[in-house]
Short mmCIF file of C-alpha atoms in Angstrom, two decimals:
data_model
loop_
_atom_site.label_atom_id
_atom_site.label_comp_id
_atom_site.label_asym_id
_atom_site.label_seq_id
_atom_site.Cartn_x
_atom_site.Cartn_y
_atom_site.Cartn_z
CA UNK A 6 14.75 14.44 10.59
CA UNK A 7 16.13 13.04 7.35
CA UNK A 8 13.74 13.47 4.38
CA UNK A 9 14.16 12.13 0.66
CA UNK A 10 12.12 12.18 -2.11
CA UNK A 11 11.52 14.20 -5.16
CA UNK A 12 11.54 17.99 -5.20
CA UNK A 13 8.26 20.04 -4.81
CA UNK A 14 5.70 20.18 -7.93
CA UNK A 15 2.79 22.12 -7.02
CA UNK A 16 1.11 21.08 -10.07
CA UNK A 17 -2.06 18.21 -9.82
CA UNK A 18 0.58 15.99 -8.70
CA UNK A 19 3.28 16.31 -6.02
CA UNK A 20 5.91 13.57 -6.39
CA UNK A 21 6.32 11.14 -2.75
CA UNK A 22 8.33 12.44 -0.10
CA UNK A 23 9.71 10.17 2.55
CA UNK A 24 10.43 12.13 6.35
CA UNK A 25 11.74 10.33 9.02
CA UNK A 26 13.42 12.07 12.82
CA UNK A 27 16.50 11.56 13.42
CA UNK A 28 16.15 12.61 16.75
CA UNK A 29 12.80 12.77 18.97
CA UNK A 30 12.45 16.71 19.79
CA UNK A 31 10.62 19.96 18.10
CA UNK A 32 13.70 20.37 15.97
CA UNK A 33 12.11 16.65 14.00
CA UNK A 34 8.89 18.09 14.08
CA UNK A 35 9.91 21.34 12.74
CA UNK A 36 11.43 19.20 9.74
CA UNK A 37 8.59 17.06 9.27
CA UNK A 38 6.02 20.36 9.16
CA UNK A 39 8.46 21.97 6.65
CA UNK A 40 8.74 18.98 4.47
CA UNK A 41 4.94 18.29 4.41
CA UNK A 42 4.03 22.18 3.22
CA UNK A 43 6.88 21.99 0.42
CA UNK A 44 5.66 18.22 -1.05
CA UNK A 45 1.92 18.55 -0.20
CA UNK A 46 1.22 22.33 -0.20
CA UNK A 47 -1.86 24.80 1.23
CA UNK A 48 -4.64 22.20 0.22
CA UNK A 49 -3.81 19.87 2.82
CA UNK A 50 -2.80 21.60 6.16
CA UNK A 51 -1.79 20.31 9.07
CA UNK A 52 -4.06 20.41 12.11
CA UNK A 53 -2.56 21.84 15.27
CA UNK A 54 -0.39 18.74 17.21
CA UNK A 55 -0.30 18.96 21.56
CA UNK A 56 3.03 19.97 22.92
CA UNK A 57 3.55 16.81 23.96
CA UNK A 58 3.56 15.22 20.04
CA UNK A 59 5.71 17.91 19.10
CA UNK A 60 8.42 17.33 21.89
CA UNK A 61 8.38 13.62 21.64
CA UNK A 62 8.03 13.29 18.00
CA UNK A 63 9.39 10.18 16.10
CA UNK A 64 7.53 9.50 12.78
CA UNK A 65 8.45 8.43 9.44
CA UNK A 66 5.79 9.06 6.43
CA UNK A 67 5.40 9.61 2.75
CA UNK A 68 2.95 11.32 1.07
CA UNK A 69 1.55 12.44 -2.74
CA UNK A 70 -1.18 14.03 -3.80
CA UNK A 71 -2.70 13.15 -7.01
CA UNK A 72 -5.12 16.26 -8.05
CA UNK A 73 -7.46 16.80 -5.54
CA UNK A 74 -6.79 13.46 -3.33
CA UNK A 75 -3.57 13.14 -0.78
CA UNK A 76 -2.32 9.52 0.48
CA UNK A 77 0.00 9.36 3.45
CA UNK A 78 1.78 6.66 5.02
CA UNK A 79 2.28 6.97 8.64
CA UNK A 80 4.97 4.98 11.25
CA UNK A 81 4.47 6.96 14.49
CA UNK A 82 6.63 5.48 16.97
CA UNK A 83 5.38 8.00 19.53
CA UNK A 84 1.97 8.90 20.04
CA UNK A 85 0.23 11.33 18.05
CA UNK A 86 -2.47 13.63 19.56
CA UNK A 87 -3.74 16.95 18.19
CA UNK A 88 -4.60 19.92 20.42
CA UNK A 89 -6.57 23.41 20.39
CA UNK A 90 -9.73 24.63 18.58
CA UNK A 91 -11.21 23.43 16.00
CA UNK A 92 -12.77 25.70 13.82
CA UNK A 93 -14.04 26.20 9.91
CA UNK A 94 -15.60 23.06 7.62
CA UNK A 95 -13.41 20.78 6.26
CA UNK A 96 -16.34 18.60 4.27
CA UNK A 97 -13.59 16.13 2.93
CA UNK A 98 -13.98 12.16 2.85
CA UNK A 99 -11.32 10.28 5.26
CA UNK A 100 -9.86 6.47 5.01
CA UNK A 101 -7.88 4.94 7.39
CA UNK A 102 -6.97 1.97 6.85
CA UNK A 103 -4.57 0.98 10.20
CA UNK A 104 -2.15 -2.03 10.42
CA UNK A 105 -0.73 -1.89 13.41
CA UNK A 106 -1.46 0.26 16.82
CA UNK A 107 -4.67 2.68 16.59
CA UNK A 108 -6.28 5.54 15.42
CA UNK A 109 -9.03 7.46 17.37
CA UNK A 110 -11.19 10.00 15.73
CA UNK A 111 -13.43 12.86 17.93
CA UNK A 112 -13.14 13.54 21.26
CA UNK A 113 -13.27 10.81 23.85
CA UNK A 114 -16.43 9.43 25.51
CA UNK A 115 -18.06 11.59 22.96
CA UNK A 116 -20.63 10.00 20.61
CA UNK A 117 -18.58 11.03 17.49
CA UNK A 118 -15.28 8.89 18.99
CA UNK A 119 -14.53 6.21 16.26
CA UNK A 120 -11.37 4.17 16.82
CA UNK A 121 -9.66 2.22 14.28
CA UNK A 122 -7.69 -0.72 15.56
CA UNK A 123 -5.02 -2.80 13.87
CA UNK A 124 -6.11 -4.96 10.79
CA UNK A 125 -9.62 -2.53 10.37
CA UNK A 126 -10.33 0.25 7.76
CA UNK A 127 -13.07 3.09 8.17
CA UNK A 128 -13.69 5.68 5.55
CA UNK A 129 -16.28 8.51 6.49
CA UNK A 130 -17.39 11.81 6.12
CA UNK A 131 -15.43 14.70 7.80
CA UNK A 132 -17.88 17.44 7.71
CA UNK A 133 -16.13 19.78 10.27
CA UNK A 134 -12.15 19.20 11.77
CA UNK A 135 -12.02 16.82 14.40
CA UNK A 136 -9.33 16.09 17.04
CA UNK A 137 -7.39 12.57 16.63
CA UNK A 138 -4.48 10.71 18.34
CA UNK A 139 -2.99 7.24 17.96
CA UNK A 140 -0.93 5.02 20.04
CA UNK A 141 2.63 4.95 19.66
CA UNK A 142 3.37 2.31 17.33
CA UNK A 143 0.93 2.80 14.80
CA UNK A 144 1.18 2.29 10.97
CA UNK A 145 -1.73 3.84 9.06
CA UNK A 146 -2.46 4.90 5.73
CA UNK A 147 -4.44 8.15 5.12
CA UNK A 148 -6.42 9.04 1.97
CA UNK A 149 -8.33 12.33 1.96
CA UNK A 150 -10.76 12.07 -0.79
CA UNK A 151 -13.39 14.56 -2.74
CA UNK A 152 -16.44 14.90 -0.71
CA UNK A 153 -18.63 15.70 -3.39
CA UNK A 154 -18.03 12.44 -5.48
CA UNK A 155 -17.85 10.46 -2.25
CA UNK A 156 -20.07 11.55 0.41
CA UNK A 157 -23.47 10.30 -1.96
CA UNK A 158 -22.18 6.87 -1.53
CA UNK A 159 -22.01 7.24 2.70
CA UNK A 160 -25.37 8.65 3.09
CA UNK A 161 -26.06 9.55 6.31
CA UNK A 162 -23.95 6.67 7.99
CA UNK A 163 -21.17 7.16 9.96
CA UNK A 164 -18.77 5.94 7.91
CA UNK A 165 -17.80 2.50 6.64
CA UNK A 166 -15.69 -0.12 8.48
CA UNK A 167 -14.11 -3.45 8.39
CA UNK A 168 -11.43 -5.32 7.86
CA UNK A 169 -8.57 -4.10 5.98
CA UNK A 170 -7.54 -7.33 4.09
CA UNK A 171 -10.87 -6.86 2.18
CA UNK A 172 -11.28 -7.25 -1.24
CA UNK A 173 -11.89 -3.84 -2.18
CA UNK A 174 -9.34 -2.27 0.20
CA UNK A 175 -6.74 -4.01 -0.66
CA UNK A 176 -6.96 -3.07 -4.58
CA UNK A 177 -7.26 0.41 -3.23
CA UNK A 178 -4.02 0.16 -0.90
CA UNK A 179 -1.82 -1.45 -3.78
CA UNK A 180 -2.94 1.04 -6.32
CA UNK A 181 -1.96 3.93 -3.80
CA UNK A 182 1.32 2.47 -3.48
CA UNK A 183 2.26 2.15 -6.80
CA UNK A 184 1.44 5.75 -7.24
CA UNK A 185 4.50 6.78 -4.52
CA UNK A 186 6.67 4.83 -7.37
CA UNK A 187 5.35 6.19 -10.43
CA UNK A 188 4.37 9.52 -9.43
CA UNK A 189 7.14 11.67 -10.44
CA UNK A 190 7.27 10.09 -14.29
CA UNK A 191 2.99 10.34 -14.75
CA UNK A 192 2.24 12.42 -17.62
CA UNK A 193 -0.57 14.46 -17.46
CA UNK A 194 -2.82 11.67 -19.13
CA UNK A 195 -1.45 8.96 -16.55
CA UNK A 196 -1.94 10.95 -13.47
CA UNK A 197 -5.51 11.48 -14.57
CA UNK A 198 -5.78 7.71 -15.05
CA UNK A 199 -4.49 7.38 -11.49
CA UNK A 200 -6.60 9.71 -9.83
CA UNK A 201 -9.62 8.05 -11.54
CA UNK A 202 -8.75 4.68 -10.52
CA UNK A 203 -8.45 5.72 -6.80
CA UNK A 204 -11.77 7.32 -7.22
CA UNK A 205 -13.49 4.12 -8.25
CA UNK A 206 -11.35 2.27 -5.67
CA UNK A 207 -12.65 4.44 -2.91
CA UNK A 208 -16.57 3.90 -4.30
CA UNK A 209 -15.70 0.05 -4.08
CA UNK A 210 -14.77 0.71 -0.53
CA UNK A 211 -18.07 2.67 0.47
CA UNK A 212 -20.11 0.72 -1.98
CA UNK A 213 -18.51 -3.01 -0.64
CA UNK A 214 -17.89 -4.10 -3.55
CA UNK A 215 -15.66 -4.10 -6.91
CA UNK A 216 -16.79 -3.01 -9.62
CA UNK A 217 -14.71 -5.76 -11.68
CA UNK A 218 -15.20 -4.86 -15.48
CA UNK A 219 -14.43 -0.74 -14.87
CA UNK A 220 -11.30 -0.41 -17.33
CA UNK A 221 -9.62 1.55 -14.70
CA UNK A 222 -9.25 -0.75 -12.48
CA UNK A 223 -7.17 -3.31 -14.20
CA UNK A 224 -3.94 -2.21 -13.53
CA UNK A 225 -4.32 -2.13 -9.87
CA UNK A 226 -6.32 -5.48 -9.74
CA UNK A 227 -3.15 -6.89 -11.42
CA UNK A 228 -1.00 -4.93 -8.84
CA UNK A 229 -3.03 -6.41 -5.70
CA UNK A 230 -2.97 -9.95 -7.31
CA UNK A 231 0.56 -9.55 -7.59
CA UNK A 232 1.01 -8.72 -4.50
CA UNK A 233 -0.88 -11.49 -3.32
CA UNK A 234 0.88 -13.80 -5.00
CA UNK A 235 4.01 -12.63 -3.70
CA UNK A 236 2.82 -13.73 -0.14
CA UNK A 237 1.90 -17.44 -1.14
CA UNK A 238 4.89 -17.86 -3.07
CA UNK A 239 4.95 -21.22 -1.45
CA UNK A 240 1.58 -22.32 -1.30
CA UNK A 241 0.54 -25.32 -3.29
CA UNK A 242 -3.29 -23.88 -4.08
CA UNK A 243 -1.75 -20.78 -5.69
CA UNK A 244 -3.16 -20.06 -8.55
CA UNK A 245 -5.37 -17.68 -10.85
CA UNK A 246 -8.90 -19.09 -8.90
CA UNK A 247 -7.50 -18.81 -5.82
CA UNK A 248 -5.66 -14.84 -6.08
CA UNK A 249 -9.30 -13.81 -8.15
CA UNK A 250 -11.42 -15.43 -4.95
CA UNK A 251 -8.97 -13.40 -2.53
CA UNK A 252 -10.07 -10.57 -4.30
CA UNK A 253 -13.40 -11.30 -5.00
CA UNK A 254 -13.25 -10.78 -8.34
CA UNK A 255 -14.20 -13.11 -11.77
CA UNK A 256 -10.93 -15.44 -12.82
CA UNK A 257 -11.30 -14.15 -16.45
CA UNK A 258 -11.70 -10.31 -14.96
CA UNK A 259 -8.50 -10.65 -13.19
CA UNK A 260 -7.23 -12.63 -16.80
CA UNK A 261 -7.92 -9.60 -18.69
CA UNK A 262 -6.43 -7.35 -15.68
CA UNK A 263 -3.13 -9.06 -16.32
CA UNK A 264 -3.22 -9.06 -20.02
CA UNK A 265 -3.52 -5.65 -20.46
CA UNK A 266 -0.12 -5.59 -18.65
CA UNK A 267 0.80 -7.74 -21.47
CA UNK A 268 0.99 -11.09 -19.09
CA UNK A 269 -1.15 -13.81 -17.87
CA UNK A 270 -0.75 -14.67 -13.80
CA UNK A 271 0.37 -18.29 -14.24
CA UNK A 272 3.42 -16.53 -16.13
CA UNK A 273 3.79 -14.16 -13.23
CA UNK A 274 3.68 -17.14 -10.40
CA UNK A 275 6.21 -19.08 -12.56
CA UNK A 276 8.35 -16.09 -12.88
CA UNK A 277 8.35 -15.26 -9.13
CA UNK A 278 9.02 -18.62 -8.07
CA UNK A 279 12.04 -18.86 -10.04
CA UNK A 280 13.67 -15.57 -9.25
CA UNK A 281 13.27 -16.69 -5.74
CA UNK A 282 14.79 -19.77 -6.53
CA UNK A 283 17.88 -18.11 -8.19
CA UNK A 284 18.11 -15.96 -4.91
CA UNK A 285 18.14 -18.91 -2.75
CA UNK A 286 21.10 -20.58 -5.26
CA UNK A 287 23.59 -17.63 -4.18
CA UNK A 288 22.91 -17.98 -0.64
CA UNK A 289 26.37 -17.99 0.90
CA UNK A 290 25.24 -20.94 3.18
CA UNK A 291 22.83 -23.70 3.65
CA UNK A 292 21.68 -24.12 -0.10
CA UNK A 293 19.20 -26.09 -1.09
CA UNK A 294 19.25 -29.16 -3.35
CA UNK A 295 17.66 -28.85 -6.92
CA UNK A 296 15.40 -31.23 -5.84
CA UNK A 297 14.88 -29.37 -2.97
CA UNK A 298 14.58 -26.28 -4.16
CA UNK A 299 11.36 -27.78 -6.88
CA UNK A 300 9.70 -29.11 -3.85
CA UNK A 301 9.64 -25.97 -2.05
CA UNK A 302 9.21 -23.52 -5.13
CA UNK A 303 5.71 -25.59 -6.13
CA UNK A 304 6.96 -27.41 -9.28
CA UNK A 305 5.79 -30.98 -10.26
CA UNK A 306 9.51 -32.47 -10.10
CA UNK A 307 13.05 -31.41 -10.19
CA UNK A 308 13.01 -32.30 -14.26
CA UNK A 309 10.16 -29.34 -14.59
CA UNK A 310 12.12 -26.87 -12.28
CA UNK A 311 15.57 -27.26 -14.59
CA UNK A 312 13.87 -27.22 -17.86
CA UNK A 313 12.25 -24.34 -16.68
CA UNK A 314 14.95 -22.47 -15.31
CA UNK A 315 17.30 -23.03 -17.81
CA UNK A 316 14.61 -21.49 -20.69
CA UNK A 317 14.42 -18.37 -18.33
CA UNK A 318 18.07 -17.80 -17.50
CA UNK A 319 19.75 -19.51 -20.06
CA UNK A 320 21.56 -22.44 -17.84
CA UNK A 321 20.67 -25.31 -15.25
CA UNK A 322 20.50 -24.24 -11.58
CA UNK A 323 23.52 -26.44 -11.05
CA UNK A 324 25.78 -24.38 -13.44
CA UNK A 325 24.03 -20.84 -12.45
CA UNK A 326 24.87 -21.78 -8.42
CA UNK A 327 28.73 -22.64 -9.32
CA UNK A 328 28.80 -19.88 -11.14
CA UNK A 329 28.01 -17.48 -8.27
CA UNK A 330 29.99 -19.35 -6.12
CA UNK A 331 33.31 -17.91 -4.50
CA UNK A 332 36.31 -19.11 -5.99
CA UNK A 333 38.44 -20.19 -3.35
CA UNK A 334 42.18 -19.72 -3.22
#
């Protein structure tokens, strides 16, 4: 199993590590198990996996811990299951939020058996261990969160579910990402703004709502809009309304989300849309026409698109795509 990543820190952060087999077999297992207890350490153990996961084991992840919270990304493409007593309390507060394949919690046929299928979240409270095992093929991200500041919020419910493209989850999975890239350069004043911000994110979750005008959520409202945008790069109705409905947040809450980031959104859709124009200008075949290129990029003609372009990289599209053209001989 190959594994990259930053070196251990044991302190309240622990940079991202990325493990991956390299071969199916206990000798990948054995890697992943050793690179999980360097990055994540004795807070977070591993439960005990069946012989069967161990032999057949083929999983990439990453993982980081942010004080007392730990977010993993999971690509099993074997089946997981986990095997053997279960003993002691655990009393820790669980999200999955699953994107592909499935996730079963508790013991089958059992009343406790929760499932998680592809394109659903659940987040509940784990008040002693309990068995799980997924399908092989499953992509899942795992938060285990403080109990104490989380468990008020469930109540007496078995946990909360839905879809995973809500509002509130998807803040919380684009602020959990951008941790894995900023983790290892956090002072000790930004990881504590991180940790509090997936705290709040995770009481939007339970709660069902966002909390819009909490100052430590703007950054990763902006991140989630961003990313967003990046999917309807190509959509006519994008705009500020529509990525603020998405998220069910206010326009001018999502406004002041970018500007503390020093931006506004229309600058960041404009942006995009042109670097993705430049891209398509070096494409080594089948280029498309300025005019072309406008139409598809969302801009009102091709006189907007070159004005525009040539303020943000200094020369028309025409002169930037001949001059990352081959020269022939």
């Amino acid at each position: 199993m190959d594994r990259t990543g930053a070196e251990a820190d044991r302190s309240d952060r622990a940079p991202s590590g990325d493990s991956g087999p390299s071969a199916a077999g206990p000798g990948a297992f054995d890697a992943f198990r050793n690179g999980w207890e360097t990055e994540i350490g004795d807070g977070f153990p591993l439960p005990t996996f069946s012989p069967a996961t161990m032999r057949d084991f083929r999983v990439r992840s990453r993982a980081t811990t942010v004080g007392d919270v730990a977010v993993t990304d999971l690509h099993g493409a074997s089946a997981i299951r986990t095997e053997g007593p279960l003993n002691g309390v655990e009393d820790q507060v669980r999200m999955y939020v699953v994107r592909s394949g499935s996730w079963s919690l508790g013991a089958p046929l059992t009343r406790d058996e929760q499932t998680v299928r592809a394109g659903q979240f659940l987040i509940r409270h784990i008040g002693r261990p309990l068995h799980f095992e997924t399908v092989p093929d499953t992509r899942a991200k795992v938060l285990v969160l403080p109990a104490a500041t989380l468990r008020p919020l469930l109540g007496e419910r078995q946990g909360v579910s839905g879809p995973a493209d809500a509002a509130e989850v998807r803040l919380l999975v684009a602020h959990s990402n951008m941790i894995y890239e900023t983790a290892a350069d956090l002072s000790p004043a930004g990881v504590q703004a991180a940790h509090g911000a997936l705290i709040e994110l995770a009481k939007a979750v339970a709660r069902r709502r966002v909390d819009d005008a909490e100052p430590q959520l703007a950054l990763a409202l902006a991140q989630a809009a961003k990313d967003l945008a990046d999917n309807h790069l190509t959509d006519p109705e994008l705009s500020g309304a529509m990525l603020a409905r998405e998220l069910n947040v206010s326009v001018r809450s999502l406004q002041r989300a970018f500007a503390a980031g020093g931006e506004s959104v229309t600058a960041y859709i404009r942006q995009r849309r042109l670097e993705e124009a430049r891209l398509a200008l070096t494409a080594p075949y089948g280029r498309l026409t300025v005019s072309e290129l406008a139409a598809h990029w969302q801009f009102a003609d091709s006189s907007h698109f070159i004005r525009a372009f040539k303020k943000h990289y200094g020369r028309t599209p025409t002169d930037y795509a001949r001059s990352t053209s081959p020269v022939e001989n």
